[in-house]
């Protein structure tokens, strides 16, 4: 008898060690589309993002480039299917005067980047350089207008310069500067963080300013079809969203922004690579707070806009840590570990699941700054774990969100808990169903059972991103330490999938 009990316990041991989670995929209940613009990026004049990042100058003989922009970055971003790229900031945007960045490069005035290290910039990367870069990578530009220190005239001129065919001094100037056809830029930010670096305004004051700027960006009926984004709330400032939705006429408002970063503690961010489990847990707690933030900002927007015409635009998100030792503290250059892959996977799942309202988002920043997808060092370039998650997940772009019922276990640390598994699912235009799963638990494997409703699958394949430790990262010496691999941990039987998720892993499954 004793032996029997012992053998039974032994047989059950693997299941006892595996945490159990249950999902139901409702493949017949899809209603909303996951806009590809949720996969947007952000190129700010900050540290080595533009200068010595994207832009290495036309006369650079060591680093292959196209009109001064690194060719390896162009290729990497094309593969990523970047849908839109926000520029030139960030805080920088409200100090930027676009007219200083057009025309012959040797005649452009220089400027001081006051927010980011007080460095002098020569304006050699300007409007033409950015918009041509967007064309090369196939991304829509998202121009962030200067409200804080600019003028209504300046922003209105920028719209004419880049969008109008001909017939104005602005269009003549563009043609003289070498560009015949307009670029037709649709997405425009009207100031950035105007509650802080963009002017320290109160929401009521900004709502009025917004109305003025937005009026002169278009004609009576917005025949340019601009998508104007109001500078939005800092994290949980719900009153900000309330005032904007109440005080700005909805025919002049296409999007309201929201910024939310993930960190250990704002005043004590800690190393990007050498962090404890406690620091990891705290970072994931702030990252997962995105669920509460988009839910609550959306609820306020629903009150004023039940038809959901105005988008919630999460145009800054990502992990924020201490800079890499020995680098300029104002340049915000940080490494990117598997922790960042966890942030990327869970955040994108949250944004997918709120795609009825969240229709644009931008991870900060593309190259050499916060949660970057690309890091460079001289001639070397590497792709971060965040890049790989965004590449694996891009199957969801413009796909139909398929609702999931989710019952998952906890990742516990001390007396605190977070949901261990995050998930989202969609069906693409070719009918393929994809399910994205993240196990944020650094030590426990998660067994996930997915009941498939409304779809009959014949097979399943997948890709996985993981590594031995959550602190692992790709370095210039070992750039491919973390990269996607084929995944064989999913078994399909009848209408049920059994998926085994290793600790700290991101998996994307495709049903056949
Ligand atoms: O991403 C760095 C900075 O964070 C941005 O410039 C600003 O908008 C935010 O505060």
XYZ file of C-alpha atoms and ligand atoms in Angstrom:
522
model
C 0.000 0.000 0.000
C 2.779 2.423 1.051
C 4.555 1.626 -2.201
C 1.370 2.379 -4.187
C 0.962 5.822 -2.539
C 4.611 6.533 -3.168
C 4.306 5.567 -6.846
C 1.129 7.614 -7.303
C 2.766 10.716 -5.779
C 5.775 10.156 -8.012
C 3.556 9.908 -11.094
C 1.698 13.081 -10.108
C 4.838 15.051 -9.299
C 5.300 16.709 -12.704
C 1.684 17.971 -12.652
C 2.040 19.217 -9.081
C 5.115 21.220 -10.041
C 3.449 22.634 -13.124
C 1.159 25.578 -12.487
C -2.212 25.102 -14.169
C -3.998 27.714 -16.260
C -7.136 27.514 -18.374
C -8.098 29.649 -21.376
C -11.043 29.442 -23.755
C -10.594 30.841 -27.238
C -13.850 32.229 -28.617
C -12.902 32.156 -32.277
C -16.468 32.897 -33.411
C -16.858 36.082 -31.339
C -14.347 38.381 -33.026
C -15.555 41.977 -33.473
C -12.653 44.444 -33.272
C -9.506 44.717 -35.348
C -6.059 45.043 -33.774
C -4.750 48.115 -35.580
C -1.222 47.619 -36.838
C -0.547 51.093 -35.439
C -0.411 49.576 -31.944
C 3.060 48.427 -33.088
C 4.355 51.990 -33.555
C 7.836 53.171 -32.570
C 9.361 56.406 -31.369
C 12.480 58.189 -32.653
C 13.407 61.075 -30.378
C 16.327 63.489 -30.526
C 17.635 62.042 -27.293
C 21.119 60.696 -26.608
C 22.209 58.380 -29.422
C 18.802 57.705 -30.946
C 19.049 60.009 -33.982
C 22.660 61.232 -34.086
C 25.034 58.227 -33.845
C 21.993 55.936 -33.910
C 19.716 56.092 -36.924
C 21.785 58.831 -38.525
C 25.511 58.368 -39.082
C 25.884 61.026 -41.803
C 26.083 60.805 -45.565
C 29.900 60.916 -45.714
C 30.361 57.954 -43.344
C 32.579 55.444 -45.118
C 32.679 52.874 -42.302
C 28.967 52.293 -41.691
C 26.868 51.456 -44.758
C 24.081 54.033 -44.988
C 21.343 55.362 -47.221
C 21.388 59.167 -47.235
C 23.107 59.026 -43.855
C 20.701 56.527 -42.238
C 22.198 53.157 -41.256
C 21.216 50.539 -43.807
C 21.263 47.755 -41.186
C 18.675 49.653 -39.133
C 16.503 50.238 -42.199
C 16.552 46.500 -42.978
C 15.813 45.499 -39.373
C 12.863 47.884 -39.112
C 11.439 46.745 -42.453
C 11.424 43.182 -41.166
C 9.732 44.351 -37.986
C 6.871 45.871 -40.035
C 6.988 49.158 -38.157
C 3.603 50.743 -38.956
C 4.336 54.275 -37.727
C 7.272 56.192 -36.320
C 6.857 59.144 -33.962
C 9.347 62.041 -34.240
C 11.080 64.305 -33.113
C 10.028 63.828 -29.426
C 9.064 63.496 -26.610
C 10.099 66.485 -24.584
C 12.353 67.447 -27.487
C 9.308 68.102 -29.705
C 8.279 71.208 -27.760
C 11.716 72.754 -28.298
C 11.981 71.883 -31.984
C 11.573 74.446 -34.754
C 11.178 72.463 -37.939
C 12.181 75.279 -40.266
C 15.728 75.086 -38.853
C 15.950 71.518 -40.166
C 15.181 72.005 -43.860
C 17.246 73.368 -46.759
C 20.983 73.003 -47.387
C 22.562 71.227 -44.418
C 25.582 73.513 -44.218
C 23.318 76.536 -43.820
C 21.147 75.187 -41.031
C 21.412 76.844 -37.622
C 22.425 74.699 -34.687
C 20.368 74.261 -31.531
C 20.864 73.125 -27.959
C 18.967 70.031 -26.871
C 18.025 71.435 -23.472
C 16.151 68.446 -22.087
C 18.673 65.802 -23.047
C 22.157 66.753 -21.910
C 22.411 70.281 -23.316
C 24.224 68.960 -26.379
C 24.470 71.060 -29.520
C 22.737 69.616 -32.562
C 23.443 70.895 -36.068
C 19.939 70.162 -37.408
C 21.404 67.956 -40.126
C 18.645 65.417 -39.521
C 15.407 67.224 -40.296
C 11.969 66.841 -41.857
C 13.122 65.484 -45.247
C 15.528 63.042 -43.609
C 12.852 61.718 -41.284
C 10.044 61.464 -43.807
C 12.290 59.772 -46.377
C 13.383 57.308 -43.690
C 9.716 56.494 -43.004
C 9.167 55.839 -46.705
C 12.167 53.511 -46.776
C 10.991 51.385 -43.883
C 7.345 51.488 -44.976
C 6.147 53.283 -41.830
C 3.654 56.107 -41.574
C 5.227 59.182 -39.995
C 3.780 60.525 -36.752
C 4.949 64.133 -36.401
C 4.858 65.631 -32.917
C 4.179 69.373 -33.196
C 5.718 72.040 -31.001
C 3.047 73.661 -28.840
C 5.113 74.498 -25.746
C 7.570 76.916 -27.391
C 6.246 77.067 -30.941
C 3.473 78.973 -32.635
C 0.190 78.164 -34.313
C 1.650 79.528 -37.551
C 4.686 77.275 -37.312
C 2.625 74.104 -36.945
C 0.158 75.160 -39.612
C 3.102 75.808 -41.978
C 4.566 72.383 -41.224
C 1.300 70.736 -42.271
C 1.308 72.705 -45.531
C 4.995 72.025 -46.164
C 4.675 68.244 -45.919
C 1.096 67.690 -47.100
C -0.007 70.211 -49.665
C 0.529 69.606 -53.352
C 1.390 73.139 -54.456
C 0.309 76.760 -54.488
C 1.774 78.141 -51.260
C 5.138 79.547 -50.126
C 5.532 76.397 -48.035
C 5.057 74.028 -50.955
C 7.393 76.130 -53.124
C 10.026 75.886 -50.417
C 9.627 72.110 -50.191
C 10.116 71.803 -53.929
C 13.173 74.049 -53.845
C 14.503 71.750 -51.113
C 14.236 68.803 -53.464
C 10.891 67.162 -52.808
C 8.242 67.554 -55.492
C 5.424 65.376 -54.115
C 4.000 65.853 -50.623
C 4.425 63.074 -48.067
C 0.817 63.192 -46.829
C 1.483 62.866 -43.128
C -1.706 61.840 -41.325
C -0.738 61.420 -37.673
C 0.081 64.643 -35.780
C 0.734 65.227 -32.118
C -0.407 68.609 -30.793
C 2.257 69.047 -28.124
C 3.809 66.432 -25.859
C 3.396 66.034 -22.107
C 2.074 69.580 -21.918
C 1.395 68.946 -18.209
C 5.216 68.784 -17.803
C 8.097 69.398 -20.223
C 5.647 70.603 -22.894
C 4.624 73.707 -20.938
C 3.445 72.793 -17.423
C -0.141 73.558 -18.400
C -3.391 72.798 -16.661
C -5.833 70.645 -18.614
C -8.444 73.407 -19.060
C -5.793 75.786 -20.426
C -4.376 73.131 -22.753
C -7.827 72.179 -24.029
C -8.219 75.783 -25.253
C -4.726 75.891 -26.742
C -5.379 72.556 -28.444
C -8.552 73.936 -30.023
C -6.599 76.861 -31.431
C -3.728 74.782 -32.855
C -6.021 72.079 -34.230
C -8.155 74.678 -35.995
C -5.281 76.015 -38.085
C -3.833 72.617 -38.948
C -6.731 71.883 -41.306
C -9.526 73.532 -43.240
C -13.196 73.605 -42.080
C -13.803 69.931 -42.711
C -10.351 68.424 -42.152
C -10.195 67.450 -45.810
C -6.541 66.430 -45.293
C -8.005 63.769 -42.946
C -5.434 64.533 -40.266
C -5.374 62.323 -37.194
C -4.668 64.857 -34.439
C -3.519 63.563 -31.086
C -4.004 65.656 -27.959
C -1.211 65.469 -25.412
C -2.601 63.035 -22.882
C -2.478 62.031 -19.292
C 0.517 61.238 -17.194
C -0.249 57.650 -16.108
C -3.325 57.765 -13.839
C -4.279 61.417 -14.217
C -7.907 60.585 -15.070
C -9.016 64.183 -14.650
C -6.781 65.102 -17.596
C -8.637 62.746 -19.934
C -11.989 63.871 -18.519
C -11.261 67.561 -19.244
C -9.939 66.953 -22.763
C -12.910 64.774 -23.697
C -15.313 67.333 -22.231
C -13.765 70.568 -23.517
C -12.422 69.743 -26.969
C -15.043 69.515 -29.734
C -14.906 65.967 -31.031
C -14.763 66.953 -34.705
C -11.285 68.336 -34.063
C -9.956 65.444 -31.978
C -8.957 62.066 -33.395
C -6.801 60.738 -30.550
C -5.979 61.332 -26.886
C -2.550 60.234 -25.691
C -1.438 58.336 -22.591
C 2.127 57.786 -21.352
C 3.085 54.998 -18.999
C 6.549 53.610 -18.268
C 7.546 50.516 -16.283
C 10.210 50.746 -13.595
C 11.219 49.445 -10.194
C 10.784 52.778 -8.419
C 10.874 56.153 -10.161
C 13.568 57.525 -7.821
C 15.521 54.248 -7.646
C 15.302 52.626 -11.034
C 18.215 50.225 -10.702
C 20.375 48.519 -13.286
C 18.907 47.392 -16.607
C 20.745 44.070 -16.351
C 21.782 43.361 -12.742
C 18.470 43.282 -10.920
C 17.004 41.145 -8.156
C 13.780 39.167 -8.317
C 12.172 41.811 -6.145
C 13.124 44.483 -8.681
C 11.854 42.270 -11.491
C 8.538 41.743 -9.717
C 8.111 45.484 -9.118
C 8.843 46.256 -12.776
C 6.267 43.737 -13.946
C 3.748 45.156 -11.499
C 4.054 48.611 -13.091
C 4.006 47.096 -16.590
C 0.799 45.148 -15.889
C -0.774 48.313 -14.536
C -1.320 49.208 -18.198
C -4.469 47.055 -17.987
C -5.995 49.261 -15.292
C -4.860 52.469 -17.012
C -6.298 51.751 -20.440
C -9.496 50.405 -18.857
C -10.055 53.506 -16.740
C -9.056 56.083 -19.377
C -11.273 54.224 -21.877
C -14.214 54.291 -19.480
C -13.944 58.095 -19.284
C -13.713 58.300 -23.060
C -16.781 56.022 -23.370
C -18.778 58.504 -21.326
C -18.163 61.288 -23.877
C -17.653 59.175 -26.984
C -19.708 55.974 -26.735
C -19.189 55.317 -30.455
C -15.441 55.079 -29.805
C -14.534 57.456 -32.631
C -11.619 58.963 -30.704
C -8.650 56.669 -30.153
C -6.621 56.218 -27.012
C -3.024 56.641 -28.212
C -0.450 55.085 -25.872
C 2.364 56.943 -27.588
C 5.033 56.306 -24.957
C 5.483 53.018 -23.124
C 8.352 50.752 -22.114
C 10.839 49.907 -19.376
C 12.976 52.656 -17.826
C 16.119 51.847 -15.795
C 19.442 53.451 -14.873
C 21.721 54.232 -17.798
C 24.529 51.819 -18.634
C 27.567 52.482 -16.405
C 29.920 55.079 -17.874
C 27.360 56.587 -20.261
C 25.896 60.109 -20.157
C 23.030 60.078 -17.600
C 21.019 62.448 -19.812
C 21.226 60.090 -22.800
C 19.098 57.347 -21.177
C 21.031 54.552 -22.896
C 20.059 51.213 -21.362
C 20.470 47.503 -22.133
C 17.495 45.265 -22.775
C 17.002 41.887 -21.097
C 14.428 39.139 -21.046
C 12.612 41.346 -18.482
C 11.966 43.756 -21.371
C 10.648 40.877 -23.479
C 8.177 40.195 -20.657
C 7.134 43.865 -20.651
C 6.741 43.874 -24.441
C 4.748 40.628 -24.593
C 2.376 41.486 -21.753
C 1.891 45.114 -22.859
C 1.083 44.141 -26.426
C -1.399 41.541 -25.159
C -3.106 44.231 -23.065
C -3.202 46.679 -25.982
C -4.615 43.969 -28.293
C -7.324 43.151 -25.800
C -8.325 46.865 -25.714
C -8.088 47.424 -29.450
C -11.623 48.794 -29.609
C -10.231 51.985 -28.057
C -6.424 51.742 -28.240
C -5.609 52.166 -31.915
C -2.116 53.674 -31.860
C 0.828 53.032 -29.522
C 4.548 53.764 -29.587
C 7.272 51.997 -27.652
C 10.044 54.321 -26.423
C 12.517 54.537 -28.163
C 13.562 52.646 -31.277
C 17.359 52.946 -31.102
C 19.836 53.351 -28.197
C 17.519 54.842 -25.546
C 14.896 53.269 -23.229
C 13.241 50.001 -24.317
C 14.960 49.978 -27.682
C 14.631 47.329 -30.361
C 18.055 48.144 -31.822
C 21.333 49.016 -30.073
C 24.417 50.230 -31.904
C 28.081 50.598 -31.057
C 30.229 51.993 -33.845
C 29.832 49.630 -36.782
C 28.073 46.997 -34.663
C 24.318 46.647 -34.320
C 22.239 44.193 -32.312
C 18.584 43.283 -32.023
C 17.227 43.211 -28.488
C 14.794 40.686 -26.957
C 12.124 43.403 -27.353
C 12.782 43.447 -31.111
C 12.218 39.702 -31.263
C 8.927 39.878 -29.356
C 7.640 42.625 -31.648
C 8.690 40.633 -34.708
C 7.066 37.409 -33.435
C 3.888 39.302 -32.532
C 3.529 41.221 -35.813
C 1.247 38.439 -37.104
C -1.452 40.213 -35.051
C -1.201 43.455 -37.042
C -4.596 44.318 -38.577
C -5.967 40.927 -37.511
C -9.354 40.344 -35.886
C -9.101 40.140 -32.112
C -10.493 36.841 -30.839
C -11.749 37.118 -27.256
C -10.256 34.768 -24.673
C -11.722 33.720 -21.321
C -8.745 33.666 -19.015
C -8.321 31.813 -15.711
C -4.673 31.841 -14.742
C -2.630 31.170 -11.645
C -0.353 33.568 -9.800
C 3.270 34.497 -9.895
C 3.841 35.179 -6.198
C 6.680 37.129 -4.631
C 6.566 37.558 -0.855
C 2.965 38.331 -0.038
C 2.241 39.877 -3.444
C 0.846 38.268 -6.572
C 0.593 38.950 -10.279
C -1.160 36.885 -12.947
C 1.540 34.500 -14.184
C 0.241 34.158 -17.726
C -0.804 36.839 -20.185
C -2.562 36.041 -23.467
C -4.240 37.404 -26.577
C -5.442 35.903 -29.856
C -6.419 36.990 -33.351
C -7.346 35.735 -36.809
C -5.450 37.279 -39.719
C -6.811 38.092 -43.175
C -5.690 34.680 -44.496
C -7.742 32.943 -41.770
C -4.780 31.887 -39.607
C -5.366 32.010 -35.858
C -2.499 33.166 -33.629
C -2.302 32.960 -29.849
C 0.364 34.897 -27.906
C 1.261 33.681 -24.445
C 3.689 35.043 -21.871
C 4.812 33.319 -18.677
C 6.318 36.037 -16.488
C 7.168 33.641 -13.617
C 10.981 33.393 -13.416
C 11.007 29.938 -11.832
C 7.804 28.025 -12.537
C 6.729 26.355 -15.753
C 3.100 27.041 -16.638
C 0.838 24.450 -18.174
C -1.895 26.171 -20.171
C -4.977 24.367 -21.437
C -6.739 26.222 -24.244
C -10.242 25.099 -25.202
C -10.865 25.990 -28.811
C -14.390 27.246 -29.526
C -15.546 28.228 -33.008
C -12.488 26.945 -34.817
C -11.383 23.486 -35.810
C -7.640 23.184 -36.010
C -5.697 20.373 -37.651
C -2.334 21.275 -36.255
C -0.310 23.798 -34.318
C 3.129 25.325 -34.738
C 4.879 28.050 -32.826
C 7.911 30.138 -31.932
C 9.381 30.800 -28.520
C 11.659 33.438 -26.995
C 13.303 32.566 -23.708
C 16.658 32.182 -22.007
C 18.148 30.689 -18.863
C 17.758 33.805 -16.730
C 15.481 36.841 -16.830
C 18.641 39.004 -16.592
C 20.021 37.595 -19.886
C 20.538 39.980 -22.796
C 22.147 40.309 -26.211
C 25.525 42.026 -26.032
C 27.796 43.226 -28.802
C 30.014 40.207 -28.027
C 27.092 37.785 -28.007
C 24.359 39.428 -30.125
C 22.354 36.250 -30.697
C 22.181 34.883 -27.177
C 18.419 35.464 -27.145
C 16.532 34.874 -30.357
C 13.298 33.159 -31.390
C 13.350 29.388 -31.808
C 10.913 26.821 -33.088
C 8.497 25.806 -30.346
C 7.311 22.250 -29.903
C 5.631 22.524 -26.510
C 2.031 22.646 -27.738
C -0.079 19.517 -28.256
C -3.432 19.585 -30.006
C -5.977 16.913 -29.138
C -9.582 17.172 -30.275
C -10.533 20.787 -29.510
C -7.997 21.324 -26.790
C -4.464 22.634 -26.801
C -2.006 21.801 -24.034
C 0.807 24.313 -23.934
C 3.863 24.128 -21.700
C 5.411 27.537 -21.087
C 8.913 27.544 -19.582
C 9.728 30.246 -16.992
C 10.039 33.755 -18.478
C 9.003 32.820 -21.986
C 7.025 34.375 -24.816
C 5.301 31.986 -27.223
C 3.319 32.707 -30.381
C 1.251 29.794 -31.691
C -0.318 29.383 -35.104
C -3.269 27.055 -35.571
C -3.457 25.286 -38.902
O 11.065 58.990 -23.349
C 11.750 59.940 -22.628
C 10.836 61.077 -22.231
O 9.826 60.572 -21.408
C 10.076 61.749 -23.338
O 10.839 62.690 -24.009
C 8.952 62.384 -22.612
O 7.817 62.570 -23.397
C 8.728 61.445 -21.436
O 8.659 62.116 -20.231
